[in-house]
Amino acid sequence: MTMLCRKFSIALFLSLFAALASAAPTMDPGVKALQEKVGFTVIERFSTPAEGVTGYVVKAGDGKTGIVYGLGDYVLSGALLESNGNDLTREYAARYIANPAYASVAEQLAQDSHLVSEGGEGAPEIYVFADPNCIFCHKFWQQTRSWVAEGKVRLHWVMVGFLKPSSRGFSAAIMDAEDRAGALQAFEDNFGNNGNGSGISELTPIPANLEAALEQHNQWMAELGFSGTPGLLFRDTNGQWRGQTGVPKLEALGRMLGIAE
């Protein structure tokens, strides 16, 4: 009887294991191939109402998290829309991707000794992640000159460097300057001509402390979910930290900051 029960238990275990193995979800071939090539991690997979389309929450090596869709040998990214225009990708992102830790990163930024700060003391603060070679960062710098001159805001430029080979050297030079805001202005006044007898020159080699600062800035940028520059981190009139990528409309930004135009 004991032997019979033992055999029955083993048989039951093997049948359950086989059932679970056959029920285990398989990854779409396209997603698997792209994962091996790019090196991202699949955090979670979920079904969608689109026939044959499976959703995947993926995390890249730089810490950024996003959503892609598998359809057999194909991988899709972007908005998945229903016929009524409802953006399912937005819903999935809200459900599966944690909100960036805006307040936590802001607290760490407040202790950063490598920021380029300008504007009014005690004014609403904006942390601006910027690459020196970014034309949109240059545009935002131009747009905020009157705000800075009038002391309406306190801008903290968080220098990064990834757009061009010269980006890290220029960022390091600005952070290494005795007058950082002055170095940033010299760079922006000569945007596109720096290192050619105008503006500032790249700092090479980059000291280890500045290399570490640039790496930390890149990590914070990834944690905040900023896909490009400029990336803005600021607190609105309700005291809530908010993040935004790209050049905002100053009127809208001013309202969120409580700055009277």
Coordinates of C-alpha atoms in Angstrom, one line a residue:
M1 CA 0.0 0.0 0.0
T2 CA 2.8 2.4 0.9
M3 CA 4.6 1.6 -2.4
L4 CA 1.4 2.2 -4.3
C5 CA 0.8 5.5 -2.6
R6 CA 4.4 6.5 -3.3
K7 CA 4.1 5.6 -7.0
F8 CA 0.8 7.5 -7.2
S9 CA 2.4 10.6 -5.6
I10 CA 5.3 10.5 -8.0
A11 CA 3.0 10.0 -11.0
L12 CA 0.8 12.9 -9.8
F13 CA 3.8 15.1 -9.4
L14 CA 5.1 14.3 -12.9
S15 CA 1.7 15.0 -14.4
L16 CA 1.4 18.3 -12.7
F17 CA 4.9 19.3 -13.7
A18 CA 4.2 18.4 -17.3
A19 CA 1.0 20.4 -17.2
L20 CA 2.7 23.5 -15.7
A21 CA 5.6 23.2 -18.2
S22 CA 3.1 23.0 -21.1
A23 CA 1.2 26.0 -19.7
A24 CA 4.3 28.2 -19.1
P25 CA 4.1 31.2 -21.5
T26 CA 6.7 31.3 -24.2
M27 CA 8.4 34.5 -25.4
D28 CA 7.7 35.8 -28.9
P29 CA 10.6 34.8 -31.1
G30 CA 11.1 38.5 -32.2
V31 CA 11.3 39.7 -28.6
K32 CA 13.7 36.9 -27.6
A33 CA 16.0 37.7 -30.6
L34 CA 15.9 41.4 -29.8
Q35 CA 16.6 40.7 -26.2
E36 CA 19.7 38.7 -27.0
K37 CA 20.9 41.4 -29.4
V38 CA 20.2 44.5 -27.3
G39 CA 20.4 43.0 -23.8
F40 CA 17.3 44.3 -22.1
T41 CA 15.5 42.4 -19.3
V42 CA 11.9 41.3 -19.6
I43 CA 10.3 42.2 -16.3
E44 CA 6.7 41.2 -17.0
R45 CA 4.5 40.0 -19.9
F46 CA 0.8 40.6 -20.3
S47 CA -2.0 39.9 -22.8
T48 CA -3.7 42.6 -24.9
P49 CA -7.0 42.6 -26.7
A50 CA -5.2 42.7 -30.1
E51 CA -5.2 39.2 -31.6
G52 CA -1.7 37.6 -31.4
V53 CA -0.1 40.7 -29.7
T54 CA 1.5 40.2 -26.3
G55 CA 2.8 43.1 -24.2
Y56 CA 6.2 43.1 -22.5
V57 CA 7.6 45.4 -19.8
V58 CA 11.3 45.7 -20.5
K59 CA 14.2 47.3 -18.7
A60 CA 17.2 48.5 -20.6
G61 CA 20.8 48.4 -19.3
D62 CA 20.7 52.1 -18.4
G63 CA 17.7 51.5 -16.1
K64 CA 15.0 52.9 -18.3
T65 CA 11.8 50.9 -18.4
G66 CA 9.3 50.7 -21.3
I67 CA 6.7 48.6 -23.1
V68 CA 7.1 46.7 -26.3
Y69 CA 4.8 44.3 -28.1
G70 CA 5.5 40.9 -29.6
L71 CA 3.8 39.6 -32.7
G72 CA 5.6 36.4 -33.6
D73 CA 8.8 37.4 -35.3
Y74 CA 8.1 41.1 -35.0
V75 CA 8.5 43.6 -32.2
L76 CA 6.4 46.7 -32.0
S77 CA 6.8 49.8 -29.9
G78 CA 4.8 53.0 -29.4
A79 CA 1.1 53.6 -28.8
L80 CA -1.3 50.7 -29.1
L81 CA -4.7 52.3 -29.9
E82 CA -8.2 51.0 -29.7
S83 CA -10.7 51.9 -32.5
N84 CA -12.1 54.7 -30.3
G85 CA -8.7 56.2 -29.9
N86 CA -8.0 55.0 -26.4
D87 CA -4.3 54.6 -25.8
L88 CA -3.7 51.2 -24.3
T89 CA 0.0 51.8 -24.0
R90 CA -0.6 54.7 -21.6
E91 CA -2.9 52.5 -19.5
Y92 CA -0.3 49.7 -19.4
A93 CA 2.5 52.1 -18.5
A94 CA 0.4 53.4 -15.6
R95 CA -0.4 49.8 -14.5
Y96 CA 3.0 48.1 -14.9
I97 CA 5.7 50.9 -14.7
A98 CA 6.3 52.6 -11.4
N99 CA 6.3 56.4 -11.4
P100 CA 9.7 57.9 -11.4
A101 CA 11.0 58.8 -7.9
Y102 CA 10.9 62.5 -8.5
A103 CA 11.1 63.6 -4.9
S104 CA 13.9 61.1 -4.1
V105 CA 16.1 62.3 -7.0
A106 CA 15.3 66.0 -6.2
E107 CA 16.6 65.4 -2.7
Q108 CA 19.8 63.9 -4.0
L109 CA 20.2 66.7 -6.5
A110 CA 20.0 69.3 -3.8
Q111 CA 23.2 67.8 -2.4
D112 CA 25.0 67.7 -5.7
S113 CA 28.1 69.9 -5.7
H114 CA 28.5 69.9 -9.5
L115 CA 25.4 71.8 -10.5
V116 CA 25.5 75.0 -12.6
S117 CA 23.1 77.3 -10.7
E118 CA 21.8 80.7 -11.7
G119 CA 18.8 83.0 -11.0
G120 CA 17.1 84.2 -7.9
E121 CA 17.9 82.8 -4.5
G122 CA 14.6 81.4 -2.9
A123 CA 12.8 81.5 -6.3
P124 CA 11.0 78.4 -7.7
E125 CA 13.7 75.8 -8.7
I126 CA 14.1 73.9 -11.9
Y127 CA 16.7 71.1 -12.3
V128 CA 17.6 71.0 -16.0
F129 CA 19.3 68.0 -17.4
A130 CA 21.3 69.3 -20.4
D131 CA 23.8 68.1 -23.0
P132 CA 26.0 71.0 -24.2
N133 CA 25.4 70.0 -27.9
C134 CA 21.6 69.8 -27.5
I135 CA 19.9 72.5 -29.7
F136 CA 16.8 72.2 -27.6
C137 CA 18.7 72.8 -24.4
H138 CA 20.2 75.9 -26.1
K139 CA 16.7 77.0 -27.0
F140 CA 15.5 76.6 -23.4
W141 CA 18.5 78.5 -22.1
Q142 CA 17.7 81.4 -24.5
Q143 CA 14.0 81.4 -23.5
T144 CA 14.7 81.6 -19.8
R145 CA 17.2 84.6 -19.8
S146 CA 14.6 87.1 -18.7
W147 CA 13.4 84.9 -15.9
V148 CA 16.9 84.4 -14.7
A149 CA 17.8 88.2 -15.0
E150 CA 14.6 89.1 -13.1
G151 CA 15.2 86.5 -10.4
K152 CA 11.9 84.7 -11.1
V153 CA 13.5 81.2 -11.1
R154 CA 16.5 79.4 -9.8
L155 CA 17.9 77.1 -12.6
H156 CA 20.2 74.3 -11.7
W157 CA 21.8 72.9 -14.9
V158 CA 22.6 69.2 -14.5
M159 CA 25.2 68.6 -17.1
V160 CA 25.3 65.3 -19.0
G161 CA 27.2 64.3 -22.1
F162 CA 26.1 61.7 -24.7
L163 CA 25.0 63.5 -28.0
K164 CA 28.4 64.0 -29.5
P165 CA 32.0 63.0 -28.7
S166 CA 32.7 66.5 -27.4
S167 CA 29.7 66.6 -25.1
R168 CA 31.4 65.1 -22.0
G169 CA 34.5 67.4 -22.4
F170 CA 32.4 70.5 -22.7
S171 CA 30.2 69.5 -19.7
A172 CA 33.3 68.8 -17.7
A173 CA 34.8 72.2 -18.6
I174 CA 31.6 74.0 -17.5
M175 CA 31.5 72.1 -14.2
D176 CA 35.2 72.6 -13.6
A177 CA 35.0 76.4 -14.1
E178 CA 35.4 78.8 -11.2
D179 CA 32.3 80.7 -12.5
R180 CA 30.1 77.8 -13.8
A181 CA 27.2 80.0 -14.8
G182 CA 29.6 82.3 -16.7
A183 CA 31.2 79.3 -18.4
L184 CA 27.7 78.1 -19.4
Q185 CA 26.9 81.5 -20.8
A186 CA 30.1 81.7 -22.7
F187 CA 29.3 78.3 -24.2
E188 CA 25.7 79.2 -25.1
D189 CA 26.7 82.6 -26.5
N190 CA 28.9 80.8 -28.9
F191 CA 26.7 77.7 -29.5
G192 CA 28.1 75.7 -32.4
N193 CA 31.5 77.5 -32.4
N194 CA 33.0 76.4 -29.1
G195 CA 36.5 75.1 -29.3
N196 CA 37.1 76.9 -32.6
G197 CA 38.6 80.0 -31.0
S198 CA 35.3 81.1 -29.4
G199 CA 33.5 80.2 -26.2
I200 CA 35.1 77.5 -24.2
S201 CA 37.2 74.4 -25.0
E202 CA 36.7 70.8 -24.0
L203 CA 38.3 69.6 -20.8
T204 CA 40.6 66.7 -21.5
P205 CA 41.4 64.5 -19.9
I206 CA 38.4 64.6 -17.6
P207 CA 39.2 64.3 -13.9
A208 CA 37.9 61.3 -12.1
N209 CA 35.6 63.3 -9.9
L210 CA 33.9 64.9 -12.9
E211 CA 33.6 61.6 -14.7
A212 CA 31.9 60.2 -11.6
A213 CA 29.5 63.3 -11.6
L214 CA 28.6 62.8 -15.2
E215 CA 27.9 59.1 -14.6
Q216 CA 25.7 60.0 -11.6
H217 CA 23.8 62.6 -13.7
N218 CA 23.2 60.0 -16.4
Q219 CA 21.9 57.6 -13.8
W220 CA 19.5 60.2 -12.3
M221 CA 18.3 61.0 -15.8
A222 CA 17.4 57.4 -16.4
E223 CA 15.7 57.1 -13.0
L224 CA 13.5 60.0 -13.9
G225 CA 12.5 58.5 -17.1
F226 CA 13.8 61.3 -19.3
S227 CA 14.2 60.1 -22.8
G228 CA 16.3 63.1 -24.0
T229 CA 17.4 66.6 -23.1
P230 CA 16.4 69.0 -21.8
G231 CA 14.8 67.1 -18.9
L232 CA 13.1 69.3 -16.4
L233 CA 12.4 68.5 -12.7
F234 CA 10.5 71.0 -10.7
R235 CA 7.9 71.4 -8.0
D236 CA 4.5 72.9 -9.0
T237 CA 2.3 75.2 -7.0
N238 CA 0.8 72.3 -5.1
G239 CA 4.2 71.2 -3.9
Q240 CA 4.3 68.1 -6.1
W241 CA 7.5 67.3 -8.0
R242 CA 7.0 67.0 -11.7
G243 CA 9.1 65.9 -14.6
Q244 CA 9.1 66.9 -18.3
T245 CA 11.2 66.1 -21.3
G246 CA 11.7 68.7 -24.1
V247 CA 11.3 72.4 -24.3
P248 CA 8.0 73.5 -22.6
K249 CA 5.8 76.4 -23.4
L250 CA 7.0 79.1 -21.0
E251 CA 3.5 80.3 -20.3
A252 CA 2.4 76.8 -19.2
L253 CA 5.6 76.3 -17.2
G254 CA 5.2 79.6 -15.5
R255 CA 1.6 78.7 -14.4
M256 CA 2.9 75.4 -12.9
L257 CA 5.6 77.3 -11.1
G258 CA 3.3 80.1 -9.9
I259 CA 5.3 82.8 -11.8
A260 CA 3.2 85.7 -12.8
E261 CA 3.8 86.9 -16.4

